[in-house]
Every structure is written in C-alpha cells, then in structure tokens.
Coordinates of C-alpha atoms in Angstrom, one line a residue:
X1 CA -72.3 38.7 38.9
X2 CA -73.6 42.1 37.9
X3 CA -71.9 43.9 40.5
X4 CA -68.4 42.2 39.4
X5 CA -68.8 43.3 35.8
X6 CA -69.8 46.6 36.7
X7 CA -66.1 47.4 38.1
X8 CA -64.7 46.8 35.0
X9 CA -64.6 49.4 32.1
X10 CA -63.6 47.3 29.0
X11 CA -62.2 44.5 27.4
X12 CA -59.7 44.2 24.8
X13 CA -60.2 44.0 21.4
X14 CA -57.2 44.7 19.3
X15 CA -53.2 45.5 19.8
X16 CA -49.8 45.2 19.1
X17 CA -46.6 45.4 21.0
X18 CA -45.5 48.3 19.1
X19 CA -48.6 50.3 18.9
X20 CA -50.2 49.5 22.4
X21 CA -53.5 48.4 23.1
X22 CA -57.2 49.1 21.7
X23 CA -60.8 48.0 24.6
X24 CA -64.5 48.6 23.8
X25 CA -66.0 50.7 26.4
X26 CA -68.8 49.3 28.2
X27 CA -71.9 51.0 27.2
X28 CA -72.5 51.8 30.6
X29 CA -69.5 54.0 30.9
X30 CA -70.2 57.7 29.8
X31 CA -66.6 58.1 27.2
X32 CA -66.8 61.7 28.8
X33 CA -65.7 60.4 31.5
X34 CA -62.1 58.8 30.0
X35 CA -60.0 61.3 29.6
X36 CA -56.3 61.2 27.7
X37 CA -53.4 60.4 30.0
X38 CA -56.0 58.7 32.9
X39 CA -54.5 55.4 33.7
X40 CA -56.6 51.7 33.3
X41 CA -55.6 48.4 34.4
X42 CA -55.9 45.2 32.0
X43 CA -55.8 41.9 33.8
X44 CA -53.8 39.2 31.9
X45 CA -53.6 35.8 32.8
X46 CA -50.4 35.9 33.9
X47 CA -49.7 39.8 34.7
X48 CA -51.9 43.3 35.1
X49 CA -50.9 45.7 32.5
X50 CA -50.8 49.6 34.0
X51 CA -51.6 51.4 31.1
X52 CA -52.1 55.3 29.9
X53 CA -55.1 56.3 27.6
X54 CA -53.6 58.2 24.7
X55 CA -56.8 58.3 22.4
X56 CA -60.9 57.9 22.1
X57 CA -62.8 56.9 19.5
X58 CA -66.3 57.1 18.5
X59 CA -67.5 54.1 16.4
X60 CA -70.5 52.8 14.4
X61 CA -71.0 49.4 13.1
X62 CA -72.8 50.7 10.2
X63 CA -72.8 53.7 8.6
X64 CA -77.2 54.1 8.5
X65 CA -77.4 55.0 11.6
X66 CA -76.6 58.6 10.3
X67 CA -79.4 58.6 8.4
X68 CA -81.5 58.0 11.3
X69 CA -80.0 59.6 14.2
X70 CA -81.1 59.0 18.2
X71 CA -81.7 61.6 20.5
X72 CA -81.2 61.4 24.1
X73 CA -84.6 60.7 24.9
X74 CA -85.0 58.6 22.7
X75 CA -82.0 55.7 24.2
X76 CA -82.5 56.3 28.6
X77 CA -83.2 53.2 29.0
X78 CA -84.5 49.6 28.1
X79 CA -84.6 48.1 24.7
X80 CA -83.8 51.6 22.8
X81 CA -80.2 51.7 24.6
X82 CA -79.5 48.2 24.0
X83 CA -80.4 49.1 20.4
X84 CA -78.8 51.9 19.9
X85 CA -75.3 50.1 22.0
X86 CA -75.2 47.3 18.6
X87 CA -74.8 50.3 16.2
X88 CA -72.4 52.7 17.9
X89 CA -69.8 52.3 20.6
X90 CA -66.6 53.9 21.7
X91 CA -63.3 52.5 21.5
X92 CA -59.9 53.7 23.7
X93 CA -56.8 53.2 22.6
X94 CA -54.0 52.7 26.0
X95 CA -50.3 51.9 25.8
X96 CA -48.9 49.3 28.6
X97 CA -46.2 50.6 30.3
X98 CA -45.6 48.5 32.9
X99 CA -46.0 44.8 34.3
X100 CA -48.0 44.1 37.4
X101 CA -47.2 40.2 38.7
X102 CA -50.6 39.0 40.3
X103 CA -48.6 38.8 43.5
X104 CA -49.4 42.5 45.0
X105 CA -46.3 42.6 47.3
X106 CA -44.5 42.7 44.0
X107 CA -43.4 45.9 42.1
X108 CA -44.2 46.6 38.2
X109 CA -41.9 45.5 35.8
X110 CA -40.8 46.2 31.9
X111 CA -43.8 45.1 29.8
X112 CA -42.4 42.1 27.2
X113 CA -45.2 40.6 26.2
X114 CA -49.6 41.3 25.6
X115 CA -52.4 40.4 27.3
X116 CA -55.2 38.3 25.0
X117 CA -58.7 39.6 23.7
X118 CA -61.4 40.3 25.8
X119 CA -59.0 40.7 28.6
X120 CA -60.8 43.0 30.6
X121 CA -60.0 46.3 31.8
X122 CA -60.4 48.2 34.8
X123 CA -59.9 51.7 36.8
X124 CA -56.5 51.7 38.9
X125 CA -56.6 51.3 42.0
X126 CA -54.4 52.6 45.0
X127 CA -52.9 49.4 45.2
X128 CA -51.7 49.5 41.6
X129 CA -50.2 53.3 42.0
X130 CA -48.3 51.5 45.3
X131 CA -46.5 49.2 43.4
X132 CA -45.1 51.5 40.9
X133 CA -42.3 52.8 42.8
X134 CA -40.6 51.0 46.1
X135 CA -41.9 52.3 49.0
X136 CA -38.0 53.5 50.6
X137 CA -37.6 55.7 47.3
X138 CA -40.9 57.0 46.5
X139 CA -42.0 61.1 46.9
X140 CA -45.2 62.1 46.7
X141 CA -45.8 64.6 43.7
X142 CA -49.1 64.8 42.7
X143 CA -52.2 62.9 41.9
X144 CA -53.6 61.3 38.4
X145 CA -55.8 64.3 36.4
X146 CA -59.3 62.3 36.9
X147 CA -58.5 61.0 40.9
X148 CA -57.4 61.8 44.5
X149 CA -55.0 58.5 44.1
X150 CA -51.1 59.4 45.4
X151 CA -48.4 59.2 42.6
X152 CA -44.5 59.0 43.3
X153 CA -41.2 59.9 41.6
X154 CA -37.9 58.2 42.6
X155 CA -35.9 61.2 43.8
X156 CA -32.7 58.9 44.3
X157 CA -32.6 58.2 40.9
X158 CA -33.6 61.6 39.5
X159 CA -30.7 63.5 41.1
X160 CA -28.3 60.6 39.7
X161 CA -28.6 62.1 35.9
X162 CA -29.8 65.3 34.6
X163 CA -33.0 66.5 34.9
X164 CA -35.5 69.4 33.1
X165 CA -38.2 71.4 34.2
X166 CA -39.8 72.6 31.7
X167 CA -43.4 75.2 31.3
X168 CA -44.4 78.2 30.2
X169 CA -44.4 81.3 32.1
X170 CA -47.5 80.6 34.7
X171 CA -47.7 77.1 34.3
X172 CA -46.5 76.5 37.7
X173 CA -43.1 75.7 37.6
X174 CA -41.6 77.5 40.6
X175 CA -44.0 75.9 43.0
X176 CA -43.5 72.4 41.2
X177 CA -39.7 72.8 41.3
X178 CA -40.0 73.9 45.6
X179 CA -41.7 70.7 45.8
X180 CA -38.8 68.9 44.5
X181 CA -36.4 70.6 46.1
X182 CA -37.9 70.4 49.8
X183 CA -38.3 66.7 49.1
X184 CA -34.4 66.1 47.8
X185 CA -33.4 68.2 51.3
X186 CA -35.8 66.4 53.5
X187 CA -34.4 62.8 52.6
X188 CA -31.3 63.6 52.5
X189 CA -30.6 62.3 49.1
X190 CA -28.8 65.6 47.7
X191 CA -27.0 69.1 48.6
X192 CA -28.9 71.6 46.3
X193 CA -26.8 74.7 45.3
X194 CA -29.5 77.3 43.8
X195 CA -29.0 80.1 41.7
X196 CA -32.4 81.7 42.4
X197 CA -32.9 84.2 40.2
X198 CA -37.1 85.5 41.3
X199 CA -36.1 84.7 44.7
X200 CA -38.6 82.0 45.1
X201 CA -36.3 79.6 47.5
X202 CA -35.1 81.9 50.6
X203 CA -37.0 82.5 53.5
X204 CA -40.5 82.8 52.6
X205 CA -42.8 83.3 49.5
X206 CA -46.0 84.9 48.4
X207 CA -49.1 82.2 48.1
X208 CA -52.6 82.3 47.5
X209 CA -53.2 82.4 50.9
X210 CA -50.2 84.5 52.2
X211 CA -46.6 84.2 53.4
X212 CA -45.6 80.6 53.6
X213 CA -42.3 79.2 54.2
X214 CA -39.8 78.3 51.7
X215 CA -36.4 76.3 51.9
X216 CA -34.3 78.4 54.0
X217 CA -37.4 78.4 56.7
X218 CA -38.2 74.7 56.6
X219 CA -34.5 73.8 56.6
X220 CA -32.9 76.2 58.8
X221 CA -30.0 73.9 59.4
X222 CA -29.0 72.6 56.3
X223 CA -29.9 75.7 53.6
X224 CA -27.9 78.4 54.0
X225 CA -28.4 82.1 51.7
X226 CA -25.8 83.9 50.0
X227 CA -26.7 86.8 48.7
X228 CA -25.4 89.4 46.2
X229 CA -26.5 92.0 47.7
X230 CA -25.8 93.8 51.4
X231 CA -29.8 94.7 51.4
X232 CA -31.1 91.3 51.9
X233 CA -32.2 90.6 55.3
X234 CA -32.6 86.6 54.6
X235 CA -29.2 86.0 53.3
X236 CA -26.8 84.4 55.9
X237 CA -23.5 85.4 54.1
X238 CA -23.0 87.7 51.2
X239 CA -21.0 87.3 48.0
X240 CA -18.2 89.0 47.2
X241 CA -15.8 88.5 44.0
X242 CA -12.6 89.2 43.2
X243 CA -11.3 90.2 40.1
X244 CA -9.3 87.4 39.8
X245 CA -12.5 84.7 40.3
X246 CA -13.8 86.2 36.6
X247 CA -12.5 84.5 33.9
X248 CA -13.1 85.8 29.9
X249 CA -15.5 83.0 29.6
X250 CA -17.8 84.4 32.1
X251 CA -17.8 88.0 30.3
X252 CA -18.5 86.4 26.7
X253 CA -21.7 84.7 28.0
X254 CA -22.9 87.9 29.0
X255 CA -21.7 89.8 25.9
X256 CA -25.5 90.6 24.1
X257 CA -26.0 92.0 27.6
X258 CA -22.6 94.2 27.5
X259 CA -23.2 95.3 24.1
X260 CA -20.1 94.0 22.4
X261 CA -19.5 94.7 19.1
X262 CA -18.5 92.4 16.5
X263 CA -14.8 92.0 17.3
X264 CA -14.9 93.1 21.1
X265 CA -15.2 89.3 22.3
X266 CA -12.1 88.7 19.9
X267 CA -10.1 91.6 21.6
X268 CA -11.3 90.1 24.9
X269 CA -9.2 86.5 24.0
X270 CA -6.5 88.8 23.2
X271 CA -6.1 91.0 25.8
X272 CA -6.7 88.0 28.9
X273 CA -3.7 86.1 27.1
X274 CA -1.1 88.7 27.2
X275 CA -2.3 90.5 31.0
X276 CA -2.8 88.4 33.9
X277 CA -4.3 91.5 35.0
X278 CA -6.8 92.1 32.3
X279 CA -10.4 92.9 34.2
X280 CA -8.5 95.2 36.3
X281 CA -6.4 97.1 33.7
X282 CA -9.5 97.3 30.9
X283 CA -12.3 98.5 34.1
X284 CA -9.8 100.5 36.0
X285 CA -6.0 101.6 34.0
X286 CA -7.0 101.6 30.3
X287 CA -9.5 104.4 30.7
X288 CA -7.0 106.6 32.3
X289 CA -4.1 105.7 29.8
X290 CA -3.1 109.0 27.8
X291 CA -1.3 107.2 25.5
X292 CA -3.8 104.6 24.1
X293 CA -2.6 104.1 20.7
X294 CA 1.2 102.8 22.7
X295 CA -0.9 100.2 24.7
X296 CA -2.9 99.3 21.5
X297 CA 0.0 98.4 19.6
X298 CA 1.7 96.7 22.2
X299 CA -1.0 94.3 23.0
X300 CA -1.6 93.9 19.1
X301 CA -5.6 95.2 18.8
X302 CA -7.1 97.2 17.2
X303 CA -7.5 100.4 18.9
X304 CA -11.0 101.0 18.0
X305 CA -11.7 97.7 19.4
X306 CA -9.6 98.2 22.4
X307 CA -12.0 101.2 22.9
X308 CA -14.9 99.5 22.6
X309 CA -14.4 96.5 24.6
X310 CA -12.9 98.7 27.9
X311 CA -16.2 100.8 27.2
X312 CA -18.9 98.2 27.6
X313 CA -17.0 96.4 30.5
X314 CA -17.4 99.3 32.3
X315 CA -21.2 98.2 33.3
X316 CA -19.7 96.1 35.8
X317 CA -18.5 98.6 37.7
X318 CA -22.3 98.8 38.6
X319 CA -22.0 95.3 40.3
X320 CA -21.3 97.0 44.0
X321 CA -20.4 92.8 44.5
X322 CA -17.2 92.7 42.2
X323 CA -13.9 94.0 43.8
X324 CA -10.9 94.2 42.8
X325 CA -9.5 92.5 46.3
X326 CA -12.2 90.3 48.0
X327 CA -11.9 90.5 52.0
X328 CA -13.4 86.9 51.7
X329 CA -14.2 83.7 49.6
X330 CA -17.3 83.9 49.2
X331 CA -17.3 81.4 46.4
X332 CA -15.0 78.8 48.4
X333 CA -17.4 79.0 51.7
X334 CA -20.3 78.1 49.1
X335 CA -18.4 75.1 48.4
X336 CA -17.2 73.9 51.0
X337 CA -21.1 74.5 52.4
X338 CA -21.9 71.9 49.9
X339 CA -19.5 69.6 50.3
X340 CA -20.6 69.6 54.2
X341 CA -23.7 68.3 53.0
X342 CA -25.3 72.0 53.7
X343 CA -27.6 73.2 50.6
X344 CA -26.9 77.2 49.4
X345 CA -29.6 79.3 47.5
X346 CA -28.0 82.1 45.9
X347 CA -30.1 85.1 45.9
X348 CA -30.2 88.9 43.9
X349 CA -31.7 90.6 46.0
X350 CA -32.0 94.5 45.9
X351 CA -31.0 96.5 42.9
X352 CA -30.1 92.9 41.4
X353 CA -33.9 91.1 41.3
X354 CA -34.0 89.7 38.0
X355 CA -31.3 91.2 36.7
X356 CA -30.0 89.0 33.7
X357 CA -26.2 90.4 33.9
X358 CA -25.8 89.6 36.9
X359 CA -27.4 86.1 37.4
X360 CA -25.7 85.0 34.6
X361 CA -22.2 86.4 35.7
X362 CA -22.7 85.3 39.2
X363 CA -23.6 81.8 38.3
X364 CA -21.1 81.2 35.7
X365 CA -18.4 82.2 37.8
X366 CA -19.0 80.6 41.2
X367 CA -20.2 76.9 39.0
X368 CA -16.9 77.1 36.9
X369 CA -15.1 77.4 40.1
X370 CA -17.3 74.3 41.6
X371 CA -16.5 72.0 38.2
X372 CA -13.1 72.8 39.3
X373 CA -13.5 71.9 42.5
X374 CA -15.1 68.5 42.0
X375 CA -13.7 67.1 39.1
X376 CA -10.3 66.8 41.1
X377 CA -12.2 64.9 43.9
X378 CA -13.0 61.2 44.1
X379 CA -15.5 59.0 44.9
X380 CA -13.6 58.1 48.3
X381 CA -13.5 61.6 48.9
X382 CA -16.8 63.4 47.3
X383 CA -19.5 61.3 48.8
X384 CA -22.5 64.3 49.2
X385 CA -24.5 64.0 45.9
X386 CA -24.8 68.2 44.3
X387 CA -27.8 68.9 42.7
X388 CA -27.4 72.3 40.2
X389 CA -30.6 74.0 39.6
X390 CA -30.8 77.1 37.1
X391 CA -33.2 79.4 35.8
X392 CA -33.2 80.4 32.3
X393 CA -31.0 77.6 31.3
X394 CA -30.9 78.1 27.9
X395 CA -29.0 80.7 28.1
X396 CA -26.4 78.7 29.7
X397 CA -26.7 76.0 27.5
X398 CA -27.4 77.5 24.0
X399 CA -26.1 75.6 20.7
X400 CA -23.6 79.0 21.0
X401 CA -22.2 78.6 24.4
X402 CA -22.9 75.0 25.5
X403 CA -19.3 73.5 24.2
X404 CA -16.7 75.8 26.1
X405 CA -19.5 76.7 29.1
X406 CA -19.0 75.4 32.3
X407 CA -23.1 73.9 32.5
X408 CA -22.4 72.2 29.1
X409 CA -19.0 71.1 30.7
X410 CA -21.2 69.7 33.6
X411 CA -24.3 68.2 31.6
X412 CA -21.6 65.9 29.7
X413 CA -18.9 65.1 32.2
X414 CA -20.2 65.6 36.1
X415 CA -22.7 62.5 37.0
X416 CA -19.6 60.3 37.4
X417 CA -18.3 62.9 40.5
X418 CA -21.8 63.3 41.9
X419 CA -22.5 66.3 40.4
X420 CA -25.5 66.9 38.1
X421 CA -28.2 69.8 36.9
X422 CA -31.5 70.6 37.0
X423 CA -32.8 72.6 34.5
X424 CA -35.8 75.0 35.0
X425 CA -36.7 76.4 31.4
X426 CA -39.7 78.0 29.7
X427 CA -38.0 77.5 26.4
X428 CA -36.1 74.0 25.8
X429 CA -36.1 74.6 22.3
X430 CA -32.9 77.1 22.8
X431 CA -31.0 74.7 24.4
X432 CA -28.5 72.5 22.5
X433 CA -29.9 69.6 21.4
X434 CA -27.0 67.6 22.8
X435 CA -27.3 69.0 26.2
X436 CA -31.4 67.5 26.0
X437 CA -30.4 64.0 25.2
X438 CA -28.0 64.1 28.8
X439 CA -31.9 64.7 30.7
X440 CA -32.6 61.5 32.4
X441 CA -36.0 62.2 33.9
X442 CA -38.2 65.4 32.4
X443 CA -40.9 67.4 34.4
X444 CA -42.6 68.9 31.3
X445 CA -45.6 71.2 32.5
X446 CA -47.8 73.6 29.7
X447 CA -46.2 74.6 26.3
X448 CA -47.1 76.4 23.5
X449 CA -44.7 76.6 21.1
X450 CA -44.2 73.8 18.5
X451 CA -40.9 74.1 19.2
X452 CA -40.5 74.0 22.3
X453 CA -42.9 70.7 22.2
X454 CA -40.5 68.7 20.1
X455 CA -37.4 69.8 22.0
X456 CA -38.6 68.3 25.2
X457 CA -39.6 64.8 23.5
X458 CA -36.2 65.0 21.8
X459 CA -34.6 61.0 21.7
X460 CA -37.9 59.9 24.2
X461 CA -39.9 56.8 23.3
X462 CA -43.5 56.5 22.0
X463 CA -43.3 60.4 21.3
X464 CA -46.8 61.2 19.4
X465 CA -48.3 59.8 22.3
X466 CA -46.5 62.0 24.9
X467 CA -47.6 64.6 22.9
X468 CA -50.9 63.8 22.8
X469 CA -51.0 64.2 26.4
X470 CA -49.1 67.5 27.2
X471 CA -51.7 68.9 25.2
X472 CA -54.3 68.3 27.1
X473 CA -52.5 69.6 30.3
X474 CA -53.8 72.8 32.3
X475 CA -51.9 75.2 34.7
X476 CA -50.3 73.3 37.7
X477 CA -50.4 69.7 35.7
X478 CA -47.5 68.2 34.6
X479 CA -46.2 65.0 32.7
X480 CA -43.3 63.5 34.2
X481 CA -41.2 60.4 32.4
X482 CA -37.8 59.5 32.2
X483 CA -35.1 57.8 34.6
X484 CA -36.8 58.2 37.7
X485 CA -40.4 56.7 37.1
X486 CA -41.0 53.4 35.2
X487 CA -43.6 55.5 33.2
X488 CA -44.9 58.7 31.7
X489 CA -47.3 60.1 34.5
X490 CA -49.6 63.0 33.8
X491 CA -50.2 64.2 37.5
X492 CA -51.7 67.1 39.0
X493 CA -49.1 68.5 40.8
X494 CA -49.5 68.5 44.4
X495 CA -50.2 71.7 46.7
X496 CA -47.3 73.7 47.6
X497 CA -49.8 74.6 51.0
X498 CA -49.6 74.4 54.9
X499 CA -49.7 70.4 54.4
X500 CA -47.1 69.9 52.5
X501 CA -45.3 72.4 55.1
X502 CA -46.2 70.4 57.8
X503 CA -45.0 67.2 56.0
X504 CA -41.6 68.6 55.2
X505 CA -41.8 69.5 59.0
X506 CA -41.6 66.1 60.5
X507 CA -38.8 64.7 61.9
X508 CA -37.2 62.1 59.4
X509 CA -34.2 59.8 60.8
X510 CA -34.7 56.8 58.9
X511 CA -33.4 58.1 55.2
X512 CA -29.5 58.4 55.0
X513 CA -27.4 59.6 52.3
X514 CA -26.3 57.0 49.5
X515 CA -23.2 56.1 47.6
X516 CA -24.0 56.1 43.8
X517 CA -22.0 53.4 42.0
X518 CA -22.0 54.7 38.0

C-alpha cells in the first residue's frame, strides 16, 4: 500500500471549471521540485485529467507557527515532520486541459466536466504524452522542462492556418524554426518557400559542434536555392528581376530604407499611373532629362518632389539583381518549383547578407507575384500545400503596411487556396493586431518586453496563465499552443544535432501528401 501511495503526488482539494484545479502536495514531495508549466495527471472516476502547473503555494494552518519557526534539523524525520506537516503545507494550483478516457488506446479529448476531491494526482507518464496527439500526425519537438518524456505537435494541422514564431534575439528561434521546417519536408505535408534572410536554411550551418547540414543538404531532391547573388556557391539558380516584376507597392515598403521624403511616396502613385514605364524612366531617363521642369508639369508633380523621389530610387541601382530586361524568370521557375511539390530557400548571399533593402524588396515582389499566382488556381488544380516563412515579419505586416501588402493580403485570404505563413518575429508587438488573431498555432520562445508578451497572447484563452509560464522559460525552451496541439506545452526544444540529422535521414514512404477540405 505504501509503495502505491508513494507514486502519487497529491490529491485535490479545491476547483472550478473556470479557474482550474487546486491539490495538497504530499509532504513527502520537496515543492522545489514542481515547477510552473510541468504537467500532472488527476485520475477521475470516469476520465484522467492532463493538466499544467501554473502556480505554488506555501500554506500554514495557523499563523503561530511564525512565532516559533522549525529549522531543518529540527523536522528530518519522525514525530517532528509529521508535526511540523499539520501546520504548513504546499498547495499547486494546475489547469485541466485535456480528457484522458481510462481506455489507453484512446486519444485526449476537450475537458467538460471536473474530477471530485481528493482525487488524486500523479506525475505523467509516457503513456499519457502518447495519447495527446495520434500517432500518424505527431512530430517530435521537444521534451517537458522537468523530463526526458517525448512531446509532439500536429504538423498537418499547423501548416493548415497561420503560424508565429516568436523570441528574442538568442532565444533559439532559427534552430527551433529548422526543426520545423525539416520535419514539414520530411512528411511530406508542405512545399516551404523561404525567404532566408541570416542564411540559416541552405546548405549547411554553424553549430556548437561544427558544420552540420541544413535543408538544402538533408533534402537534396526536393529543396532547391535561389540566390540573389552570383557569389553563392550553394544556390542552384540565381534571381534575376525585371523592371517590370516591381510594382510601386514593393518600393513604398521599403521607403524608411530609401529615404523618402514626405511627399516622395505620393509622387511615386503619381508617376506609376501615368508611365507604364515608371522604374525605368525615374532610375535611368529622368536623371538625364535637361528639361525637368517640361516633364514635371506634364506628369503633374511637384518638381522638387520629382527630384527627390528619382534621387532616392537610385539606391537600387546597387541591386546588381534588378535589370531592366531579365534573360530569365527567375520568379516564375520559383513557382512553378513549388507548385512541383519542390521547396525553395531564397538566399542573400554576398554583398546582400542581411541587407534589409533588399530582403524586403526581394520578398515582396516574388510573394505578390505568388498571391497572384495561386489565388487564380483551384482546389482541383493547387493540391501541394505552400508554407511562407519570413523573417522580420513585422515589417511586412505592420498596422502601416498590413492592408494593401501582399503578406497581409495572404494572412486574411490564402488558407482556402493552400497557401499560408509562418511568421518568425523577435517583436510581435509591431505586427497588426489583426494579422495575430489569423495565427492558429504560436511557438512563443523568451520575451522581454511587456509588449511584445501581450501581443503574442492576443485573443488566446486562459492568458494570465500562459503568461505565467513564458516567464519562467530559458534559452532554447519554448511554449507552444494553438491549432495544432490540444494544449499549451512548455517543451524544451529538441536538439538540432547529428540525431536529429540522422532522423531526417531515414527513408520515409509511408506519409503522402493530403487534400485539405476548409
């Protein structure tokens, strides 16, 4: 009998349905070792309860035992500790997430209803993790925060809506975000097209322990490498654009970058209206007209502004990419690459690395050409799921930019033609908050600003206690809730290491590509 009671934790004591669950600690269990966001398992009469730990409390029955205080010798063992266990004890409040029927073959379901008092609660078990997500659909992504048990995400259903990554700089989300990608490639669920900005996705990256292969090496056949620049020695094709593939819409979001003054983006409408022309004849004739005042007035601008505008274009002449004839289209092999089922990682590589003009340029332009693309398909003839993933998404998706740009455009309208977003952000709090409340399932790994805290909850259920638990996360941890897991999970993210390498390795034939029906 003593061995039985001793693998339970708990029993409970208090609850409701809106404010989750309260259990007495056994005094044999150290509270240091509960931490928030570990997961316990009530067992009901009916059902199991899987629940999360979202506080810990210290009690005392009565109030004199301050006055009287015992010191660890004084309560090791015997009579002292059973004393000392009717005065004080610890209490740990948990929220049931989901329902576990008693029959373990069975997968968890909605919670509806409570468990009774004194139900008692336990550690998870393996067997409990199992039954969280089928089998068919579940990816290994990490572990719980206090054990070596596997947790799963459903990646079907996370590439179905929109989804966020979101940390601060060092928090590990390249390496979380690789880990997704590989395992969305592997089973064949989506075509990834990524614009990747550090490139972190090509051939190989920089580890802890050395080189170690990324996308483009552990998918040879189905990831192919554009690149912006001639330099790169990874890319399988490079990008050229015409002058013609640039709309106005794609200068304007780079206009803080260009330097416009206040009425250059107004010339810019202007001007694009009345010359079909207009990138060519504001980089290339305008310059060289003698007459500028005659061209002013016959466009109806303001010279000054005229000026100014065809004087801050002229850092894109710098993009050695950006022609005013392309020998090739570049942008149409990208898609139909995706629509073969073939993922493309766009790279700027060279004199482009982190260049912010030009990954936002480049990305607008060839993802307003896909939205074109794919919103005149159908479901009879777009069957390949695409997956979008950007870096420094709020600049794309800024309260400013979001309702004419072509990722807003996509975030609202694209699930129901297979196409969606992921978002990789280390500050949600820019984005629109429209654009958040179209994230089904959010990957939120450390963050600091207040900010930045409350835009990631935005419109998400039992928000203090999500809270609660990002804030005791640590580099390479993460929370993950949403569409595609039936409950928060705080998860130490899994090793992006020779393992996982050799995992992504194995030959797969069992997974094939699904039909979504919206």
């Amino acid at each position: 009998m003593e061995k039985e009671l001793s693998n339970y934790i708990g029993y409970i004591t208090s609850g409701s349905f809106g404010e989750g669950l309260t259990f007495k600690l056994n005094t044999y269990v150290n509270p240091e070792n509960i931490r928030i966001g570990d997961f316990v398992v009530v067992e009901g009469k009916n059902m199991d309860y899987l629940c999360v730990v979202d506080d810990i409390r210290l009690k005392v029955t009565t109030d004199e035992v301050f006055f009287d205080p015992p010191v660890d010798e004084d309560v090791d063992d015997g009579i002292e500790k059973l004393a000392v266990s009717s005065f004080v004890y610890n209490e740990i409040s948990i929220f049931p997430y989901l329902s576990l029927p008693k029959d373990p073959n069975s997968y968890g379901t909605t919670v509806k209803t409570l468990p009774t008092h004194f139900s008692k609660v336990r550690s998870v078990k393996s067997t409990d993790f199992r039954r969280i997500i089928p089998e068919k659909n579940a990816f290994y992504i990490g572990t719980p925060l206090t054990s070596k048990e596997k947790l799963y995400i459903d990646l079907e259903k996370l590439s179905m809506r929109n989804s966020g990554l979101f940390g601060i700089t060092g928090s590990g989300k390249s390496f979380f975000a690789r880990i997704i990608f590989a395992g969305l490639i592997k089973n064949k669920i989506s075509t990834l097209l990524i614009f990747d900005m550090h490139n972190e996705h090509g051939r190989s990256i920089r580890s802890e322990s050395g080189k170690i292969d990324s996308l483009a090496s552990l998918f040879s056949e189905s990831v192919k490498i554009f690149d912006v620049s001639k330099s790169s020695k990874d890319a399988n094709t490079y990008i050229e654009i015409a002058y013609e593939d640039v709309e106005p819409e794609d200068v304007v979001l780079v206009s803080d970058i260009l330097q416009f003054s206040p009425k250059s983006e107004e010339t810019l409408e202007i001007v694009s209206r009345r010359r079909k022309d207009w990138l060519k004849f504001l980089l290339d004739e305008y310059p060289n007209v003698k007459d500028k005042k005659e061209v002013s007035d016959e466009l109806a601008v303001n010279l000054e502004s005229l000026d100014a505008l065809s004087r801050h274009l002229q850092k894109l002449k710098n993009l050695k990419f950006l022609k005013e004839t392309s020998s090739r289209d570049s942008i149409k092999s990208i898609i139909e690459n995706l629509k073969n089922g073939v993922s493309v990682v766009v790279q700027f590589s060279g004199d482009y690395k982190d260049d912010r003009l030009t990954y936002y340029f480049v990305s607008n332009i060839i993802t307003r050409r896909i939205f074109n693309e794919f919103s005149n398909l159908t479901e009879d003839t777009q069957k390949n799921r695409v997956v979008i993933a950007i870096e420094e998404a709020h600049k794309f998706l800024s309260k400013q930019y979001q309702a004419n740009n072509v990722f807003g455009r996509i975030a609202r309208e694209m699930r129901k033609f297979n196409v969606t977003l992921f978002i990789i952000d280390q500050r949600p709090s820019e984005i629109d908050p429209e654009v958040l409340s179209q994230i089904g399932t959010r990957l939120v790994m450390e963050l600091k600003d207040e900010n930045d805290i409350n835009a990631v909850f935005q419109g998400a259920s039992h928000t203090k206690r999500l809270v609660k638990i990002l804030s005791t996360l640590e580099q390479k941890q993460a929370l993950v809730f949403g569409y595609a897991v039936p409950l928060p999970l705080p998860i130490n993210v899994r090793s992006y290491d020779e393992g996982f390498i050799k995992e992504m390795k194995e030959e797969k034939t069992t997974k094939s590509v699904k039909d979504d029906i919206y």
